[in-house]
Short mmCIF file of C-alpha atoms and ligand atoms in Angstrom, two decimals:
data_model
loop_
_atom_site.label_atom_id
_atom_site.label_comp_id
_atom_site.label_asym_id
_atom_site.label_seq_id
_atom_site.Cartn_x
_atom_site.Cartn_y
_atom_site.Cartn_z
CA MET A 23 11.25 -14.89 -9.16
CA ALA A 24 12.67 -13.02 -6.17
CA ARG A 25 10.64 -9.96 -5.27
CA LYS A 26 12.02 -7.69 -2.58
CA LYS A 27 9.42 -7.31 0.14
CA LEU A 28 7.92 -3.90 0.80
CA ILE A 29 6.93 -2.97 4.34
CA ALA A 30 4.59 0.00 4.07
CA GLY A 31 2.93 2.06 6.79
CA ASN A 32 -0.38 3.79 6.16
CA TRP A 33 -0.74 6.33 8.94
CA LYS A 34 -4.22 7.33 7.76
CA MET A 35 -5.57 10.52 9.43
CA ASN A 36 -3.32 10.25 12.46
CA GLY A 37 -0.56 12.35 13.91
CA LEU A 38 0.10 15.97 14.75
CA LEU A 39 3.45 17.46 13.92
CA ALA A 40 5.37 16.40 17.02
CA ASP A 41 4.03 12.80 17.01
CA GLY A 42 4.65 12.38 13.30
CA VAL A 43 8.23 13.59 13.48
CA GLU A 44 8.97 11.40 16.48
CA LEU A 45 7.48 8.33 14.81
CA ALA A 46 9.46 8.99 11.63
CA LYS A 47 12.69 9.48 13.59
CA ASN A 48 12.16 6.22 15.48
CA ILE A 49 11.42 4.33 12.28
CA SER A 50 14.41 5.93 10.64
CA SER A 51 16.82 4.90 13.41
CA GLY A 52 15.31 1.41 13.59
CA VAL A 53 15.77 0.85 9.87
CA LYS A 54 19.32 2.23 10.02
CA ALA A 55 20.08 -0.19 12.88
CA MET A 56 18.99 -3.10 10.69
CA GLY A 57 22.10 -2.55 8.55
CA LYS A 58 21.26 -4.02 5.19
CA PRO A 59 17.63 -5.08 5.49
CA GLN A 60 16.22 -7.55 2.98
CA CYS A 61 13.12 -5.38 2.53
CA GLU A 62 12.22 -1.94 1.31
CA PHE A 63 10.36 0.46 3.59
CA LEU A 64 7.70 3.06 2.92
CA VAL A 65 5.74 5.38 5.19
CA CYS A 66 2.61 7.24 4.12
CA PRO A 67 1.74 10.02 6.58
CA PRO A 68 -1.12 12.48 6.12
CA PHE A 69 -0.46 15.36 3.68
CA THR A 70 0.20 17.78 6.55
CA LEU A 71 3.20 15.77 7.76
CA LEU A 72 4.87 14.91 4.47
CA ALA A 73 7.45 17.70 4.48
CA SER A 74 8.50 17.25 8.11
CA VAL A 75 8.55 13.46 7.90
CA LYS A 76 10.73 13.74 4.80
CA LYS A 77 13.26 15.71 6.88
CA ALA A 78 13.03 13.31 9.82
CA LEU A 79 13.76 10.34 7.52
CA ARG A 80 16.91 11.87 6.07
CA GLY A 81 19.68 9.32 5.60
CA ALA A 82 17.42 6.29 6.17
CA LYS A 83 16.31 3.99 3.40
CA VAL A 84 12.63 4.69 3.96
CA ALA A 85 10.54 5.98 1.07
CA LEU A 86 7.84 8.60 1.50
CA GLY A 87 4.33 8.27 0.13
CA ALA A 88 0.99 10.04 0.30
CA GLN A 89 -2.40 8.42 0.82
CA ASP A 90 -4.21 9.85 -2.20
CA CYS A 91 -3.86 12.34 -5.04
CA HIS A 92 -6.02 14.06 -7.62
CA MET A 93 -6.08 12.98 -11.26
CA ALA A 94 -5.26 16.46 -12.61
CA GLU A 95 -1.84 18.12 -12.59
CA LYS A 96 -3.25 21.41 -11.30
CA GLY A 97 -6.30 23.62 -11.51
CA ALA A 98 -9.61 24.50 -9.90
CA HIS A 99 -9.97 21.64 -7.41
CA THR A 100 -10.29 23.22 -3.99
CA GLY A 101 -8.84 21.09 -1.25
CA ASP A 102 -7.18 18.55 -3.54
CA ILE A 103 -3.51 17.67 -3.97
CA SER A 104 -1.98 16.80 -7.32
CA PRO A 105 0.59 14.10 -8.01
CA LEU A 106 3.06 16.75 -9.19
CA MET A 107 2.79 18.49 -5.82
CA LEU A 108 3.59 15.21 -4.07
CA LYS A 109 6.55 14.57 -6.32
CA ASP A 110 7.74 18.12 -5.72
CA LEU A 111 7.62 17.51 -1.97
CA GLY A 112 9.86 14.46 -2.22
CA CYS A 113 7.28 11.67 -2.32
CA SER A 114 8.10 8.62 -4.38
CA HIS A 115 4.83 6.76 -3.80
CA VAL A 116 1.11 7.30 -3.44
CA ILE A 117 -1.54 4.92 -2.11
CA LEU A 118 -4.63 4.87 -4.34
CA GLY A 119 -8.04 3.29 -4.03
CA HIS A 120 -7.83 2.45 -0.34
CA SER A 121 -11.19 1.01 0.72
CA GLU A 122 -11.72 3.96 3.08
CA ARG A 123 -11.47 6.32 0.09
CA ARG A 124 -13.61 4.05 -2.05
CA ALA A 125 -16.25 4.16 0.72
CA ASP A 126 -15.93 7.73 2.05
CA HIS A 127 -15.32 9.47 -1.28
CA ALA A 128 -17.15 7.16 -3.68
CA GLU A 129 -13.96 6.35 -5.58
CA SER A 130 -14.73 3.88 -8.36
CA ASP A 131 -12.24 1.64 -10.13
CA ASP A 132 -12.30 4.11 -13.00
CA ILE A 133 -11.40 7.07 -10.76
CA VAL A 134 -8.61 5.04 -9.14
CA CYS A 135 -7.30 4.16 -12.59
CA GLN A 136 -7.30 7.80 -13.73
CA LYS A 137 -5.46 8.83 -10.57
CA ALA A 138 -2.91 6.08 -11.15
CA VAL A 139 -2.31 7.24 -14.73
CA ALA A 140 -1.71 10.79 -13.44
CA ALA A 141 0.55 9.57 -10.63
CA HIS A 142 2.68 7.49 -12.99
CA LYS A 143 2.93 10.45 -15.38
CA ALA A 144 4.24 12.57 -12.50
CA GLY A 145 6.86 9.93 -11.74
CA LEU A 146 5.22 8.47 -8.65
CA LYS A 147 4.89 4.78 -7.86
CA THR A 148 1.40 3.70 -6.95
CA VAL A 149 0.17 1.32 -4.28
CA ILE A 150 -3.22 0.34 -5.66
CA CYS A 151 -5.57 -1.18 -3.08
CA ILE A 152 -8.25 -3.77 -3.67
CA GLY A 153 -10.27 -6.03 -1.39
CA GLU A 154 -13.70 -7.51 -0.77
CA THR A 155 -16.29 -6.63 1.87
CA LEU A 156 -17.49 -9.16 4.43
CA ALA A 157 -20.73 -9.74 2.49
CA GLU A 158 -18.72 -10.43 -0.67
CA ARG A 159 -16.41 -12.81 1.21
CA GLU A 160 -19.34 -14.65 2.79
CA SER A 161 -21.10 -15.07 -0.53
CA GLY A 162 -17.99 -16.60 -2.08
CA LYS A 163 -17.26 -13.65 -4.36
CA ALA A 164 -13.92 -12.47 -2.90
CA VAL A 165 -11.74 -13.61 -5.78
CA ASP A 166 -14.10 -12.28 -8.45
CA VAL A 167 -14.41 -8.89 -6.73
CA CYS A 168 -10.64 -8.54 -6.48
CA LYS A 169 -10.10 -9.54 -10.11
CA LYS A 170 -12.66 -6.97 -11.24
CA GLN A 171 -10.98 -4.27 -9.16
CA ILE A 172 -7.60 -5.11 -10.68
CA LEU A 173 -8.99 -4.99 -14.21
CA GLY A 174 -10.68 -1.63 -13.55
CA SER A 175 -8.17 0.14 -11.30
CA VAL A 176 -4.76 -0.72 -12.74
CA PRO A 177 -3.74 1.27 -15.84
CA ALA A 178 -3.03 -0.85 -18.91
CA ASP A 179 0.57 0.34 -19.20
CA SER A 180 1.49 -0.24 -15.56
CA SER A 181 4.64 -2.16 -14.79
CA ALA A 182 6.29 -3.75 -11.80
CA ALA A 183 8.56 -0.69 -11.69
CA ASP A 184 5.74 1.77 -11.06
CA THR A 185 2.97 -0.26 -9.42
CA VAL A 186 2.45 -2.25 -6.25
CA ILE A 187 -0.86 -3.96 -5.45
CA ALA A 188 -2.23 -4.18 -1.91
CA TYR A 189 -4.87 -6.78 -1.15
CA GLU A 190 -6.80 -5.56 1.87
CA PRO A 191 -10.03 -7.35 2.76
CA VAL A 192 -12.29 -4.54 4.00
CA TRP A 193 -13.49 -6.66 6.92
CA ALA A 194 -9.91 -7.23 8.10
CA ILE A 195 -8.97 -3.55 8.28
CA GLY A 196 -8.66 -2.32 11.84
CA THR A 197 -10.71 -5.24 13.18
CA GLY A 198 -8.06 -7.68 14.38
CA LYS A 199 -9.56 -10.26 12.00
CA VAL A 200 -7.31 -11.81 9.39
CA PRO A 201 -8.23 -14.25 6.62
CA THR A 202 -6.75 -17.73 6.76
CA THR A 203 -3.40 -18.09 5.07
CA ALA A 204 -5.09 -20.28 2.46
CA ASP A 205 -7.58 -17.50 1.68
CA VAL A 206 -4.81 -14.89 1.44
CA GLU A 207 -2.78 -17.08 -0.86
CA GLU A 208 -5.83 -17.87 -2.99
CA VAL A 209 -6.53 -14.18 -3.63
CA HIS A 210 -2.87 -13.26 -4.18
CA ALA A 211 -2.39 -16.08 -6.70
CA ALA A 212 -5.60 -15.08 -8.51
CA VAL A 213 -4.49 -11.44 -8.57
CA ARG A 214 -1.14 -12.41 -10.05
CA LYS A 215 -2.92 -14.42 -12.70
CA VAL A 216 -5.17 -11.56 -13.71
CA LEU A 217 -2.18 -9.18 -13.70
CA ALA A 218 -0.46 -11.57 -16.11
CA GLN A 219 -3.46 -11.41 -18.46
CA LYS A 220 -3.55 -7.64 -18.24
CA LEU A 221 0.13 -6.65 -18.12
CA GLY A 222 2.00 -9.73 -19.34
CA LYS A 223 3.59 -12.54 -17.43
CA ALA A 224 6.97 -10.87 -16.88
CA ASN A 225 5.41 -7.82 -15.23
CA ALA A 226 3.05 -9.91 -13.16
CA ASN A 227 5.85 -12.09 -11.87
CA LYS A 228 7.85 -9.06 -10.79
CA MET A 229 4.97 -7.01 -9.37
CA ARG A 230 4.68 -6.90 -5.61
CA ILE A 231 1.37 -7.83 -4.05
CA LEU A 232 1.14 -6.71 -0.42
CA TYR A 233 -1.29 -8.02 2.14
CA GLY A 234 -3.02 -5.50 4.41
CA GLY A 235 -5.57 -5.78 7.20
CA SER A 236 -4.71 -6.23 10.89
CA VAL A 237 -1.06 -7.08 10.24
CA LYS A 238 0.83 -7.11 13.54
CA PRO A 239 4.12 -8.46 14.88
CA SER A 240 2.45 -11.73 15.96
CA ASN A 241 1.03 -12.64 12.53
CA ALA A 242 3.71 -11.10 10.29
CA LYS A 243 5.81 -14.23 9.97
CA GLU A 244 2.92 -16.40 8.87
CA LEU A 245 1.53 -13.88 6.39
CA LEU A 246 4.81 -12.70 4.93
CA SER A 247 6.11 -16.20 4.33
CA LEU A 248 3.32 -17.00 1.86
CA PRO A 249 4.69 -17.41 -1.66
CA ASP A 250 2.65 -14.63 -3.31
CA VAL A 251 2.76 -12.17 -0.41
CA ASP A 252 5.45 -9.59 -1.13
CA GLY A 253 5.10 -7.34 1.85
CA ALA A 254 2.51 -5.65 4.01
CA LEU A 255 0.46 -2.48 4.09
CA ILE A 256 0.10 -1.71 7.77
CA GLY A 257 -2.37 0.69 9.35
CA GLY A 258 -2.77 0.67 13.12
CA ALA A 259 0.49 -1.12 13.89
CA SER A 260 2.47 1.34 11.74
CA LEU A 261 1.77 4.09 14.28
CA LYS A 262 4.17 2.49 16.74
CA ALA A 263 7.74 2.34 15.49
CA GLU A 264 8.51 -0.78 17.51
CA ASP A 265 5.54 -2.67 16.07
CA PHE A 266 6.27 -1.52 12.52
CA LEU A 267 9.91 -2.63 12.88
CA ALA A 268 8.93 -5.89 14.59
CA ILE A 269 6.61 -6.72 11.68
CA ALA A 270 9.56 -6.21 9.34
CA LYS A 271 11.87 -8.34 11.46
CA ASN A 272 9.35 -11.14 11.99
CA GLY A 273 8.50 -10.97 8.30
CA GLY A 274 12.05 -11.88 7.35
CA CYS A 275 13.58 -8.47 6.65
P1 PGA B 313 -4.89 -1.98 9.70
O1 PGA B 313 -5.11 -1.11 8.36
O2 PGA B 313 -3.49 -2.52 9.66
O3 PGA B 313 -5.14 -1.01 10.82
O4 PGA B 313 -5.90 -3.09 9.66
C1 PGA B 313 -4.55 -1.50 7.15
C2 PGA B 313 -4.90 -0.50 6.07
O5 PGA B 313 -6.04 -0.03 6.05
O6 PGA B 313 -4.06 -0.16 5.23
#
């Protein structure tokens, strides 16, 4: 089953207006220069940059996503952003359940699931993140933790058309540490299996499962050539257009 790889940048809380626009323009021209790339591209800037990045990406095949949304369409939720607002702004995607949100904002699987339902209803595609902590990895629970997060965070009516999974071991994020390829493949295969139980085999076979956590140009080839790895969610290295594009190129795009 051929799944088109997705190369996604998670800019996190980085970038003022001028930096964000420049980064987007450089990514945009780099992707254009690739001609007909074998991959799809996505960038997820902070909320404050979405509108200007959208403009800077004009004409390039690079999708725009946010890094979170609320579970309600509108209402009395000071400081929050609804999925409809993101859609209205030209976003096609939203990252949900990133481990930094799970940790900093106490987002449970159930909250992530409710946000995903709302995002899908608004017509957004979700990138739902899962991943174990170092303690969980060291006590041999990585696969079980990830399966539980999939069961709790992914809405029951999700499909490959509206959902992407990102496996991001918490201990690999921003640390330069990366699991062995055998460990990555073990989790990705287990995730696909549990997706098949939850959503049916056809959906599971089509659904993209990205790897995230210290992806860089030097390890992209190895990670992105694994059979169940369908792209990357890139943090730090997505803040430099040349690294982001090099990851894509080295990853076979
Ligand atoms: P990193 O972050 O590439 O900086 O490790 C990945 C992520 O958190 O999405």
